[in-house]
């Protein structure tokens, strides 16, 4: 399973550069990972709570007028993280490994560009995002 960190940034008059957008994506990833690692040291249920309460707040803090960051996934729990139409083709290509890049930059419109960057799923991620989720944890997630 792949979760994507995404950034949508405006390219009009070079308000935000691609490198600024990448910096925001990395900051989001690092912040979320830090919070989840702390929570997982307590237990997976605590990590679920962090995901439910802190992820949106962290994302909001890192976003600004010109750079909006977020996460999307096929196996989503938050409807706000739904894959957008402009992302679908590129996500399919990334999943099929037809694209071998760290990220993809996409022209969404005349004034917006987007970046899709996969998050590499690690073993610890599968405790909540895998197929064999414990019953106790499954009830917390749902």
XYZ file of N, CA and C in Angstrom:
426
model
N 0.835 -1.174 0.000
C 0.000 0.000 0.000
C 0.885 1.244 0.000
N 0.464 2.223 -0.753
C 1.227 3.462 -0.850
C 0.342 4.611 -0.393
N 0.916 5.451 0.427
C 0.274 6.705 0.803
C 1.105 7.780 0.138
N 0.466 8.821 -0.362
C 1.196 9.875 -1.039
C 1.142 11.160 -0.248
N 2.286 11.811 -0.156
C 2.322 13.182 0.336
C 2.143 14.027 -0.909
N 1.267 14.971 -0.845
C 1.044 15.804 -2.019
C 1.197 17.264 -1.666
N 1.528 18.017 -2.654
C 1.564 19.462 -2.514
C 0.902 20.052 -3.737
N 0.084 21.028 -3.521
C -0.456 21.798 -4.631
C 0.087 23.204 -4.432
N 0.785 23.714 -5.421
C 1.303 25.060 -5.251
C 1.054 25.886 -6.498
N 0.903 27.157 -6.290
C 0.623 28.070 -7.388
C 1.918 28.440 -8.084
N 1.898 28.439 -9.396
C 3.108 28.760 -10.144
C 3.056 30.135 -10.806
N 1.986 30.854 -10.582
C 1.861 32.183 -11.173
C 2.922 33.103 -10.576
N 3.656 33.790 -11.435
C 4.703 34.728 -11.003
C 5.702 34.099 -10.044
N 5.887 32.793 -10.149
C 6.834 32.079 -9.283
C 6.617 32.369 -7.799
N 5.347 32.424 -7.385
C 5.036 32.665 -5.980
C 5.708 31.604 -5.106
N 5.611 30.352 -5.515
C 6.249 29.260 -4.786
C 7.042 28.425 -5.779
N 8.254 28.100 -5.416
C 9.079 27.276 -6.298
C 8.846 25.799 -5.988
N 9.255 24.976 -6.920
C 9.152 23.535 -6.718
C 9.951 23.111 -5.487
N 11.123 23.695 -5.304
C 11.943 23.327 -4.148
C 11.285 23.732 -2.822
N 10.590 24.867 -2.815
C 9.852 25.253 -1.607
C 8.754 24.243 -1.318
N 8.078 23.801 -2.362
C 7.017 22.812 -2.200
C 7.589 21.498 -1.666
N 8.692 21.044 -2.228
C 9.345 19.812 -1.762
C 9.745 19.957 -0.299
N 10.249 21.117 0.065
C 10.623 21.375 1.451
C 9.416 21.230 2.382
N 8.271 21.738 1.963
C 7.047 21.615 2.764
C 6.608 20.153 2.876
N 6.713 19.416 1.784
C 6.346 17.997 1.805
C 7.230 17.252 2.796
N 8.529 17.491 2.721
C 9.463 16.807 3.619
C 9.205 17.185 5.071
N 8.892 18.447 5.298
C 8.593 18.904 6.658
C 7.351 18.191 7.190
N 6.330 18.049 6.359
C 5.119 17.338 6.770
C 5.452 15.890 7.102
N 6.171 15.222 6.224
C 6.533 13.826 6.459
C 7.316 13.639 7.740
N 8.283 14.503 7.956
C 9.126 14.421 9.153
C 8.304 14.679 10.417
N 7.422 15.666 10.373
C 6.593 16.005 11.536
C 5.630 14.872 11.876
N 4.969 14.330 10.855
C 4.030 13.232 11.087
C 4.755 11.999 11.624
N 5.881 11.681 11.029
C 6.637 10.507 11.465
C 7.076 10.657 12.913
N 7.567 11.823 13.271
C 8.012 12.080 14.640
C 6.887 11.847 15.646
N 5.715 12.385 15.344
C 4.552 12.226 16.230
C 4.137 10.758 16.330
N 4.146 10.064 15.194
C 3.720 8.667 15.194
C 4.719 7.754 15.888
N 6.000 8.027 15.737
C 7.018 7.220 16.413
C 6.852 7.339 17.927
N 6.641 8.564 18.416
C 6.411 8.767 19.852
C 5.186 7.989 20.313
N 4.112 8.076 19.554
C 2.864 7.416 19.926
C 2.995 5.893 19.878
N 3.706 5.364 18.884
C 3.874 3.913 18.763
C 4.672 3.345 19.933
N 5.512 4.173 20.549
C 6.246 3.711 21.729
C 5.284 3.434 22.874
N 4.150 4.119 22.880
C 3.112 3.856 23.881
C 2.351 2.604 23.446
N 1.695 2.664 22.286
C 1.017 1.512 21.675
C 0.372 1.956 20.362
N -0.002 1.012 19.519
C -0.613 1.377 18.236
C -1.913 2.178 18.378
N -2.684 1.908 19.411
C -3.926 2.656 19.612
C -3.637 4.141 19.818
N -2.554 4.434 20.505
C -2.155 5.832 20.706
C -1.774 6.475 19.375
N -1.123 5.710 18.500
C -0.750 6.219 17.176
C -2.002 6.541 16.352
N -3.025 5.726 16.480
C -4.286 5.986 15.771
C -4.880 7.307 16.263
N -4.833 7.522 17.563
C -5.350 8.778 18.127
C -4.576 9.972 17.564
N -3.263 9.836 17.491
C -2.422 10.910 16.945
C -2.812 11.174 15.495
N -2.984 10.111 14.720
C -3.388 10.270 13.316
C -4.724 10.997 13.220
N -5.656 10.618 14.066
C -6.996 11.213 14.012
C -7.036 12.656 14.484
N -6.177 13.019 15.427
C -6.264 14.372 15.994
C -5.151 15.305 15.537
N -3.945 14.790 15.381
C -2.804 15.670 15.115
C -2.445 15.841 13.640
N -2.715 14.831 12.820
C -2.274 14.882 11.417
C -2.849 16.089 10.686
N -4.132 16.340 10.847
C -4.757 17.487 10.158
C -4.195 18.807 10.678
N -3.943 18.883 11.980
C -3.383 20.113 12.569
C -1.969 20.371 12.050
N -1.166 19.322 12.005
C 0.211 19.456 11.509
C 0.187 19.891 10.046
N -0.669 19.256 9.251
C -0.787 19.587 7.831
C -1.195 21.039 7.650
N -2.144 21.473 8.452
C -2.628 22.856 8.373
C -1.525 23.852 8.723
N -0.711 23.534 9.712
C 0.383 24.432 10.123
C 1.439 24.577 9.036
N 1.672 23.501 8.293
C 2.727 23.515 7.275
C 2.246 24.164 5.977
N 0.943 24.122 5.732
C 0.385 24.752 4.533
C 0.319 26.265 4.708
N 0.280 26.981 3.594
C 0.105 28.434 3.642
C -0.683 28.879 2.410
N -0.715 30.180 2.137
C -1.516 30.690 1.001
C -1.074 30.118 -0.337
N 0.207 29.893 -0.510
C 0.699 29.465 -1.816
C 1.044 27.981 -1.892
N 1.230 27.340 -0.758
C 1.587 25.921 -0.756
C 0.627 25.185 0.168
N -0.079 24.227 -0.396
C -1.019 23.422 0.367
C -0.531 21.978 0.338
N -0.256 21.410 1.500
C 0.226 20.035 1.561
C -0.865 19.130 2.114
N -0.757 17.865 1.811
C -1.728 16.908 2.314
C -1.292 15.492 2.013
N -2.158 14.544 2.367
C -1.906 13.129 2.119
C -3.110 12.549 1.403
N -2.860 11.574 0.559
C -3.935 10.845 -0.098
C -3.606 9.358 -0.066
N -4.643 8.535 -0.170
C -4.437 7.094 -0.160
C -5.646 6.404 -0.757
N -5.441 5.222 -1.299
C -6.568 4.419 -1.769
C -7.325 3.833 -0.578
N -6.596 3.539 0.476
C -7.205 2.967 1.679
C -7.318 4.091 2.708
N -8.259 4.978 2.474
C -8.332 6.150 3.324
C -9.343 5.981 4.449
N -9.066 6.670 5.515
C -9.979 6.692 6.654
C -10.600 8.071 6.799
N -9.972 9.045 6.200
C -10.454 10.422 6.253
C -10.862 10.818 4.829
N -12.144 11.142 4.616
C -12.586 11.497 3.267
C -11.869 12.713 2.684
N -11.257 13.533 3.526
C -10.494 14.682 3.026
C -9.210 14.248 2.323
N -8.807 12.986 2.509
C -7.572 12.468 1.906
C -7.844 11.657 0.639
N -8.987 11.912 0.028
C -9.380 11.197 -1.187
C -8.484 11.601 -2.362
N -8.156 10.631 -3.189
C -7.353 10.903 -4.389
C -8.168 11.779 -5.328
N -7.577 12.890 -5.748
C -8.234 13.824 -6.660
C -8.099 13.320 -8.098
N -9.000 13.765 -8.951
C -9.027 13.313 -10.341
C -7.674 13.528 -11.039
N -7.037 14.691 -10.829
C -5.786 14.991 -11.512
C -4.645 14.070 -11.071
N -4.790 13.404 -9.933
C -3.731 12.551 -9.386
C -3.801 11.115 -9.900
N -4.990 10.670 -10.262
C -5.257 9.255 -10.518
C -4.273 8.616 -11.501
N -4.101 9.210 -12.666
C -3.221 8.629 -13.697
C -1.802 8.456 -13.165
N -1.310 9.454 -12.481
C 0.067 9.424 -11.988
C 0.233 8.429 -10.849
N -0.775 8.327 -10.009
C -0.714 7.355 -8.914
C -0.725 5.937 -9.486
N -1.553 5.692 -10.481
C -1.573 4.377 -11.133
C -0.198 4.043 -11.709
N 0.423 5.017 -12.345
C 1.745 4.795 -12.940
C 2.803 4.562 -11.867
N 2.726 5.286 -10.758
C 3.662 5.063 -9.662
C 3.457 3.684 -9.046
N 2.198 3.301 -8.855
C 1.908 1.988 -8.284
C 2.378 0.861 -9.193
N 2.247 1.049 -10.493
C 2.682 0.043 -11.469
C 4.190 0.122 -11.729
N 4.837 1.047 -11.048
C 6.292 1.270 -11.182
C 6.694 1.640 -12.605
N 5.774 2.311 -13.307
C 6.082 2.814 -14.646
C 6.867 4.114 -14.545
N 6.791 4.740 -13.380
C 7.532 5.975 -13.122
C 8.507 5.687 -12.001
N 9.776 5.949 -12.247
C 10.801 5.654 -11.247
C 11.475 6.956 -10.821
N 10.705 7.816 -10.189
C 11.223 9.103 -9.718
C 10.844 9.256 -8.257
N 11.529 10.148 -7.566
C 11.200 10.412 -6.167
C 9.879 11.155 -6.039
N 9.552 11.948 -7.041
C 8.278 12.662 -7.058
C 7.935 13.050 -8.486
N 6.680 13.426 -8.677
C 6.200 13.844 -9.995
C 5.606 15.235 -9.860
N 5.942 16.113 -10.785
C 5.339 17.442 -10.845
C 4.331 17.445 -11.981
N 3.128 17.942 -11.687
C 2.025 17.906 -12.642
C 1.428 19.299 -12.795
N 1.162 19.710 -14.032
C 0.418 20.943 -14.260
C -1.059 20.629 -14.089
N -1.688 21.236 -13.097
C -3.101 20.997 -12.821
C -3.955 21.951 -13.650
N -3.514 23.193 -13.720
C -4.213 24.218 -14.493
C -3.181 25.263 -14.893
N -3.642 26.360 -15.458
C -2.711 27.431 -15.841
C -2.051 28.074 -14.628
N -2.696 27.993 -13.480
C -2.166 28.676 -12.292
C -1.726 27.737 -11.176
N -1.926 26.445 -11.337
C -1.574 25.502 -10.272
C -0.743 24.353 -10.799
N 0.218 23.958 -9.958
C 1.006 22.767 -10.225
C 0.912 21.889 -8.992
N 1.048 20.603 -9.194
C 0.992 19.675 -8.076
C 2.194 18.764 -8.072
N 2.519 18.271 -6.903
C 3.611 17.314 -6.755
C 3.058 16.100 -6.030
N 3.353 14.923 -6.544
C 3.006 13.670 -5.888
C 4.302 13.002 -5.455
N 4.387 12.670 -4.181
C 5.585 12.027 -3.651
C 5.150 10.836 -2.794
N 5.501 9.613 -3.192
C 5.100 8.454 -2.403
C 5.804 8.409 -1.048
N 5.071 7.917 -0.061
C 5.662 7.626 1.244
C 5.979 6.137 1.206
N 7.207 5.791 1.478
C 7.571 4.380 1.486
C 6.994 3.736 2.741
N 6.189 2.707 2.546
C 5.581 2.000 3.664
C 6.649 1.189 4.375
N 6.762 1.378 5.679
C 7.731 0.648 6.490
C 6.986 -0.391 7.317
N 7.718 -1.341 7.855
C 7.116 -2.419 8.629
C 6.164 -1.944 9.707
N 6.563 -0.942 10.443
C 5.731 -0.435 11.537
C 4.408 0.135 11.013
N 4.405 0.637 9.781
C 3.183 1.191 9.181
C 2.101 0.121 9.037
N 2.549 -1.114 8.820
C 1.613 -2.195 8.538
C 0.808 -2.622 9.764
N 1.231 -2.203 10.941
C 0.439 -2.501 12.142
C -0.961 -1.911 12.020
N -1.058 -0.726 11.421
C -2.359 -0.063 11.237
C -2.836 -0.101 9.790
N -1.898 -0.155 8.844
C -2.240 -0.057 7.424
C -2.090 -1.381 6.676
N -1.779 -2.448 7.390
C -1.583 -3.742 6.745
C -2.850 -4.572 6.686
N -2.683 -5.832 6.361
C -3.813 -6.751 6.211
C -4.144 -7.474 7.516
N -3.152 -7.708 8.343
C -3.349 -8.480 9.579
C -3.377 -7.559 10.795
N -4.421 -6.765 10.897
C -4.564 -5.825 12.007
C -5.249 -6.546 13.157
N -4.700 -6.402 14.360
C -5.307 -7.063 15.520
C -6.738 -6.570 15.730
N -7.578 -7.413 16.335
C -8.974 -7.054 16.568
C -9.083 -5.831 17.453
N -8.244 -5.774 18.460
C -8.246 -4.630 19.385
C -7.940 -3.312 18.647
N -6.904 -3.365 17.825
C -6.510 -2.187 17.063
C -7.561 -1.859 16.006
N -8.114 -2.879 15.377
C -9.145 -2.659 14.358
C -10.344 -1.916 14.937
N -10.731 -2.244 16.156
C -11.865 -1.551 16.778
C -11.525 -0.100 17.092
N -10.260 0.169 17.425
C -9.820 1.560 17.650
C -9.856 2.349 16.355
N -9.399 1.738 15.271
C -9.363 2.416 13.975
C -10.760 2.753 13.500
N -11.683 1.822 13.662
C -13.053 2.054 13.202
C -13.835 2.760 14.271
